[in-house]
Amino acid sequence: MAARNPVNWKYDEHKSLRMVQSVVAGMKKKTGRSLEGWLKLVNQEGPANEKDRATWLKKEHGMGTNYAAWIAACSVDRSSETGSAEEYLQHAKDNVEKMFAGPKQHLRIIYDEILKYALTIGPDIRVSPCATIVPIYRKHVIAQIKPTTRTRIDLGLALKNAKVPKRLINTGGFEKKDRISHRIELSKPEDFDSEARRWMKVAYDGDA
């Protein structure tokens, strides 16, 4: 499989979306109604606020805590994860635009350079933006892009307990069993240099 063309870049579904799709698919069998059915009922007959709706679903309909909380959140439009890949991908694009808007707009060129390089690492790279970070996956998260301040992007890397130069700042992730163990501070495109790229490739190779 050839690497994807940066010009035709499209984001990928977040892994959590598959879980949501599975829950939605099995909801009618487990609860007697589809997600759409529950949302219609809650909006027509349920209380006004999210917390009371969750309580109402549990008390009046015998629903479990997780289902009740999730449906209540969806019903007041606090959850965008309703199982639609199209909706997620639109949100992903919007999230990136918001992350690099206003005073952080000048950081977008660094972000674009990181994605272009990610495409060259391997055909199994996936990028699934969230609200404040952009994780990059192979089998697991290998890197994470975060516009931390108005002047800096932090490129997080999953390097476990690898011996690294001082430039790579230890996040404490390895000790906390988090995937992202180190970060590189990038303030201008030139900061994403051969060394930064090499360590990103090390993170990729480590997730084979």
mmCIF file of C-alpha atoms in Angstrom:
data_model
loop_
_atom_site.group_PDB
_atom_site.id
_atom_site.type_symbol
_atom_site.label_atom_id
_atom_site.label_comp_id
_atom_site.label_asym_id
_atom_site.label_seq_id
_atom_site.Cartn_x
_atom_site.Cartn_y
_atom_site.Cartn_z
ATOM 1 C CA MET A 1 0.000 0.000 0.000
ATOM 2 C CA ALA A 2 1.456 3.385 -0.982
ATOM 3 C CA ALA A 3 1.619 6.299 1.426
ATOM 4 C CA ARG A 4 -1.219 8.772 1.085
ATOM 5 C CA ASN A 5 -0.753 11.985 -0.840
ATOM 6 C CA PRO A 6 -0.580 15.042 1.496
ATOM 7 C CA VAL A 7 -2.590 17.049 -1.028
ATOM 8 C CA ASN A 8 -5.513 14.659 -0.601
ATOM 9 C CA TRP A 9 -5.188 14.342 3.173
ATOM 10 C CA LYS A 10 -8.279 13.281 5.065
ATOM 11 C CA TYR A 11 -8.569 12.563 8.769
ATOM 12 C CA ASP A 12 -9.384 9.121 10.108
ATOM 13 C CA GLU A 13 -12.142 7.916 12.406
ATOM 14 C CA HIS A 14 -11.122 7.930 16.049
ATOM 15 C CA LYS A 15 -10.836 4.446 17.533
ATOM 16 C CA SER A 16 -13.476 5.282 20.134
ATOM 17 C CA LEU A 17 -15.995 5.760 17.305
ATOM 18 C CA ARG A 18 -15.973 2.026 16.640
ATOM 19 C CA MET A 19 -16.986 1.396 20.237
ATOM 20 C CA VAL A 20 -19.776 3.961 19.972
ATOM 21 C CA GLN A 21 -21.013 2.376 16.753
ATOM 22 C CA SER A 22 -21.088 -1.004 18.487
ATOM 23 C CA VAL A 23 -23.060 0.401 21.410
ATOM 24 C CA VAL A 24 -25.538 2.124 19.098
ATOM 25 C CA ALA A 25 -25.975 -1.040 17.038
ATOM 26 C CA GLY A 26 -26.792 -3.122 20.119
ATOM 27 C CA MET A 27 -28.850 -0.545 22.007
ATOM 28 C CA LYS A 28 -32.281 -1.572 20.685
ATOM 29 C CA LYS A 29 -31.679 -5.222 21.567
ATOM 30 C CA LYS A 30 -30.446 -4.386 25.060
ATOM 31 C CA THR A 31 -32.842 -1.574 25.955
ATOM 32 C CA GLY A 32 -35.863 -2.036 23.691
ATOM 33 C CA ARG A 33 -35.339 1.233 21.808
ATOM 34 C CA SER A 34 -32.835 2.609 19.327
ATOM 35 C CA LEU A 35 -30.772 5.687 20.184
ATOM 36 C CA GLU A 36 -33.116 7.801 18.071
ATOM 37 C CA GLY A 37 -36.078 6.328 19.959
ATOM 38 C CA TRP A 38 -34.593 7.161 23.353
ATOM 39 C CA LEU A 39 -33.686 10.689 22.290
ATOM 40 C CA LYS A 40 -37.221 11.294 21.057
ATOM 41 C CA LEU A 41 -38.701 9.977 24.312
ATOM 42 C CA VAL A 42 -36.357 11.977 26.528
ATOM 43 C CA ASN A 43 -37.010 15.202 24.652
ATOM 44 C CA GLN A 44 -40.773 14.690 24.708
ATOM 45 C CA GLU A 45 -41.299 13.324 28.225
ATOM 46 C CA GLY A 46 -38.092 13.712 30.202
ATOM 47 C CA PRO A 47 -36.908 16.509 32.527
ATOM 48 C CA ALA A 48 -35.266 19.630 31.171
ATOM 49 C CA ASN A 49 -31.640 19.232 32.220
ATOM 50 C CA GLU A 50 -29.048 16.566 31.542
ATOM 51 C CA LYS A 51 -28.515 15.376 35.126
ATOM 52 C CA ASP A 52 -32.241 14.965 35.786
ATOM 53 C CA ARG A 53 -32.683 13.171 32.471
ATOM 54 C CA ALA A 54 -30.038 10.606 33.408
ATOM 55 C CA THR A 55 -31.733 10.048 36.771
ATOM 56 C CA TRP A 56 -35.129 9.769 35.068
ATOM 57 C CA LEU A 57 -33.868 7.165 32.612
ATOM 58 C CA LYS A 58 -32.502 5.042 35.443
ATOM 59 C CA LYS A 59 -35.509 5.417 37.727
ATOM 60 C CA GLU A 60 -38.380 5.290 35.245
ATOM 61 C CA HIS A 61 -36.885 2.989 32.628
ATOM 62 C CA GLY A 62 -34.433 0.849 34.594
ATOM 63 C CA MET A 63 -31.491 1.943 32.486
ATOM 64 C CA GLY A 64 -27.884 1.405 33.563
ATOM 65 C CA THR A 65 -25.757 4.377 34.615
ATOM 66 C CA ASN A 66 -23.532 4.466 31.512
ATOM 67 C CA TYR A 67 -26.386 4.226 29.000
ATOM 68 C CA ALA A 68 -28.441 6.790 30.933
ATOM 69 C CA ALA A 69 -25.595 9.305 31.178
ATOM 70 C CA TRP A 70 -24.662 8.951 27.529
ATOM 71 C CA ILE A 71 -28.227 9.296 26.206
ATOM 72 C CA ALA A 72 -28.846 12.269 28.502
ATOM 73 C CA ALA A 73 -25.683 13.966 27.168
ATOM 74 C CA CYS A 74 -26.686 13.297 23.563
ATOM 75 C CA SER A 75 -30.167 14.667 24.234
ATOM 76 C CA VAL A 76 -28.841 18.106 25.211
ATOM 77 C CA ASP A 77 -26.264 18.058 22.390
ATOM 78 C CA ARG A 78 -23.251 17.752 24.687
ATOM 79 C CA SER A 79 -22.072 14.597 22.945
ATOM 80 C CA SER A 80 -21.043 14.704 19.292
ATOM 81 C CA GLU A 81 -20.128 11.008 19.299
ATOM 82 C CA THR A 82 -23.394 9.487 18.119
ATOM 83 C CA GLY A 83 -21.803 6.846 15.943
ATOM 84 C CA SER A 84 -21.704 8.752 12.652
ATOM 85 C CA ALA A 85 -18.329 8.633 10.910
ATOM 86 C CA GLU A 86 -19.314 11.586 8.735
ATOM 87 C CA GLU A 87 -20.193 13.674 11.776
ATOM 88 C CA TYR A 88 -16.964 12.766 13.571
ATOM 89 C CA LEU A 89 -14.816 13.633 10.540
ATOM 90 C CA GLN A 90 -16.520 16.997 10.182
ATOM 91 C CA HIS A 91 -15.913 17.706 13.863
ATOM 92 C CA ALA A 92 -12.285 16.600 13.441
ATOM 93 C CA LYS A 93 -11.743 19.140 10.684
ATOM 94 C CA ASP A 94 -13.486 21.859 12.696
ATOM 95 C CA ASN A 95 -11.431 21.037 15.788
ATOM 96 C CA VAL A 96 -8.196 21.593 13.890
ATOM 97 C CA GLU A 97 -9.434 24.889 12.476
ATOM 98 C CA LYS A 98 -10.328 26.088 15.988
ATOM 99 C CA MET A 99 -7.025 24.911 17.480
ATOM 100 C CA PHE A 100 -5.062 26.984 14.986
ATOM 101 C CA ALA A 101 -7.286 30.041 14.819
ATOM 102 C CA GLY A 102 -6.593 33.552 16.019
ATOM 103 C CA PRO A 103 -3.269 34.048 17.837
ATOM 104 C CA LYS A 104 -2.217 30.436 17.141
ATOM 105 C CA GLN A 105 -2.764 30.674 13.394
ATOM 106 C CA HIS A 106 0.957 31.053 12.687
ATOM 107 C CA LEU A 107 1.563 27.612 14.256
ATOM 108 C CA ARG A 108 -0.493 25.900 11.557
ATOM 109 C CA ILE A 109 2.511 25.665 9.218
ATOM 110 C CA ILE A 110 4.357 23.568 11.821
ATOM 111 C CA TYR A 111 1.314 21.323 12.214
ATOM 112 C CA ASP A 112 1.116 20.833 8.447
ATOM 113 C CA GLU A 113 4.816 19.929 8.267
ATOM 114 C CA ILE A 114 4.364 17.270 10.956
ATOM 115 C CA LEU A 115 1.420 15.713 9.104
ATOM 116 C CA LYS A 116 3.301 15.722 5.803
ATOM 117 C CA TYR A 117 6.151 13.861 7.431
ATOM 118 C CA ALA A 118 3.769 11.444 9.163
ATOM 119 C CA LEU A 119 2.483 10.408 5.738
ATOM 120 C CA THR A 120 5.963 9.342 4.707
ATOM 121 C CA ILE A 121 6.579 7.103 7.730
ATOM 122 C CA GLY A 122 4.195 4.355 6.692
ATOM 123 C CA PRO A 123 0.819 3.587 5.089
ATOM 124 C CA ASP A 124 -0.709 2.525 8.427
ATOM 125 C CA ILE A 125 -0.470 5.997 9.983
ATOM 126 C CA ARG A 126 -3.811 7.401 11.144
ATOM 127 C CA VAL A 127 -4.607 10.919 12.395
ATOM 128 C CA SER A 128 -7.751 11.503 14.482
ATOM 129 C CA PRO A 129 -8.077 15.059 15.882
ATOM 130 C CA CYS A 130 -9.794 15.721 19.207
ATOM 131 C CA ALA A 131 -10.847 19.072 20.660
ATOM 132 C CA THR A 132 -7.434 20.157 21.990
ATOM 133 C CA ILE A 133 -4.904 17.634 20.638
ATOM 134 C CA VAL A 134 -4.229 15.715 17.435
ATOM 135 C CA PRO A 135 -3.162 12.106 18.121
ATOM 136 C CA ILE A 136 -1.222 10.177 15.482
ATOM 137 C CA TYR A 137 -1.693 6.399 15.517
ATOM 138 C CA ARG A 138 -0.116 3.244 14.222
ATOM 139 C CA LYS A 139 -1.551 0.381 16.278
ATOM 140 C CA HIS A 140 -1.534 2.743 19.233
ATOM 141 C CA VAL A 141 -0.820 6.444 19.675
ATOM 142 C CA ILE A 142 2.772 7.116 18.634
ATOM 143 C CA ALA A 143 2.683 10.923 18.667
ATOM 144 C CA GLN A 144 0.511 13.830 19.691
ATOM 145 C CA ILE A 145 0.357 17.400 18.391
ATOM 146 C CA LYS A 146 -0.759 20.080 20.834
ATOM 147 C CA PRO A 147 -0.686 23.874 20.359
ATOM 148 C CA THR A 148 0.124 24.386 24.031
ATOM 149 C CA THR A 149 0.642 28.146 23.977
ATOM 150 C CA ARG A 150 0.299 30.993 21.494
ATOM 151 C CA THR A 151 3.941 30.547 20.564
ATOM 152 C CA ARG A 152 4.565 26.800 20.809
ATOM 153 C CA ILE A 153 3.442 23.384 19.655
ATOM 154 C CA ASP A 154 4.368 20.415 21.808
ATOM 155 C CA LEU A 155 5.052 17.283 19.779
ATOM 156 C CA GLY A 156 4.492 14.412 22.193
ATOM 157 C CA LEU A 157 6.119 11.074 21.436
ATOM 158 C CA ALA A 158 5.609 7.529 22.718
ATOM 159 C CA LEU A 159 9.211 6.532 23.453
ATOM 160 C CA LYS A 160 8.723 4.535 26.667
ATOM 161 C CA ASN A 161 11.961 4.657 28.670
ATOM 162 C CA ALA A 162 14.286 5.287 25.717
ATOM 163 C CA LYS A 163 17.502 7.229 26.290
ATOM 164 C CA VAL A 164 16.994 10.570 24.600
ATOM 165 C CA PRO A 165 18.861 13.900 24.308
ATOM 166 C CA LYS A 166 18.053 16.776 26.656
ATOM 167 C CA ARG A 167 15.959 18.442 23.969
ATOM 168 C CA LEU A 168 13.285 15.758 24.464
ATOM 169 C CA ILE A 169 11.501 16.660 27.672
ATOM 170 C CA ASN A 170 10.319 13.810 29.901
ATOM 171 C CA THR A 171 6.563 14.132 30.504
ATOM 172 C CA GLY A 172 6.500 11.488 33.234
ATOM 173 C CA GLY A 173 4.249 9.445 30.995
ATOM 174 C CA PHE A 174 6.269 6.240 31.206
ATOM 175 C CA GLU A 175 6.031 6.204 34.995
ATOM 176 C CA LYS A 176 2.295 6.978 34.826
ATOM 177 C CA LYS A 177 1.787 4.291 32.153
ATOM 178 C CA ASP A 178 0.706 6.923 29.631
ATOM 179 C CA ARG A 179 1.621 6.432 25.980
ATOM 180 C CA ILE A 180 3.217 9.863 25.540
ATOM 181 C CA SER A 181 6.514 9.815 27.433
ATOM 182 C CA HIS A 182 8.428 12.762 25.939
ATOM 183 C CA ARG A 183 7.770 16.025 24.132
ATOM 184 C CA ILE A 184 9.639 18.356 21.807
ATOM 185 C CA GLU A 185 8.886 22.072 21.838
ATOM 186 C CA LEU A 186 8.364 23.554 18.352
ATOM 187 C CA SER A 187 8.066 27.330 17.903
ATOM 188 C CA LYS A 188 8.927 27.636 14.213
ATOM 189 C CA PRO A 189 8.974 25.283 11.200
ATOM 190 C CA GLU A 190 12.753 24.885 11.458
ATOM 191 C CA ASP A 191 12.320 23.283 14.893
ATOM 192 C CA PHE A 192 10.742 20.254 13.241
ATOM 193 C CA ASP A 193 14.141 19.221 12.009
ATOM 194 C CA SER A 194 15.893 15.942 11.226
ATOM 195 C CA GLU A 195 16.280 15.119 14.915
ATOM 196 C CA ALA A 196 12.574 15.628 15.643
ATOM 197 C CA ARG A 197 11.684 13.533 12.612
ATOM 198 C CA ARG A 198 14.079 10.787 13.621
ATOM 199 C CA TRP A 199 12.513 10.424 17.064
ATOM 200 C CA MET A 200 9.035 10.414 15.547
ATOM 201 C CA LYS A 201 10.173 7.531 13.347
ATOM 202 C CA VAL A 202 11.559 5.765 16.441
ATOM 203 C CA ALA A 203 8.108 6.073 18.047
ATOM 204 C CA TYR A 204 6.545 4.599 14.904
ATOM 205 C CA ASP A 205 9.004 1.684 14.752
ATOM 206 C CA GLY A 206 8.415 0.973 18.439
ATOM 207 C CA ASP A 207 4.730 0.280 17.788
ATOM 208 C CA ALA A 208 5.220 -2.448 15.183
#
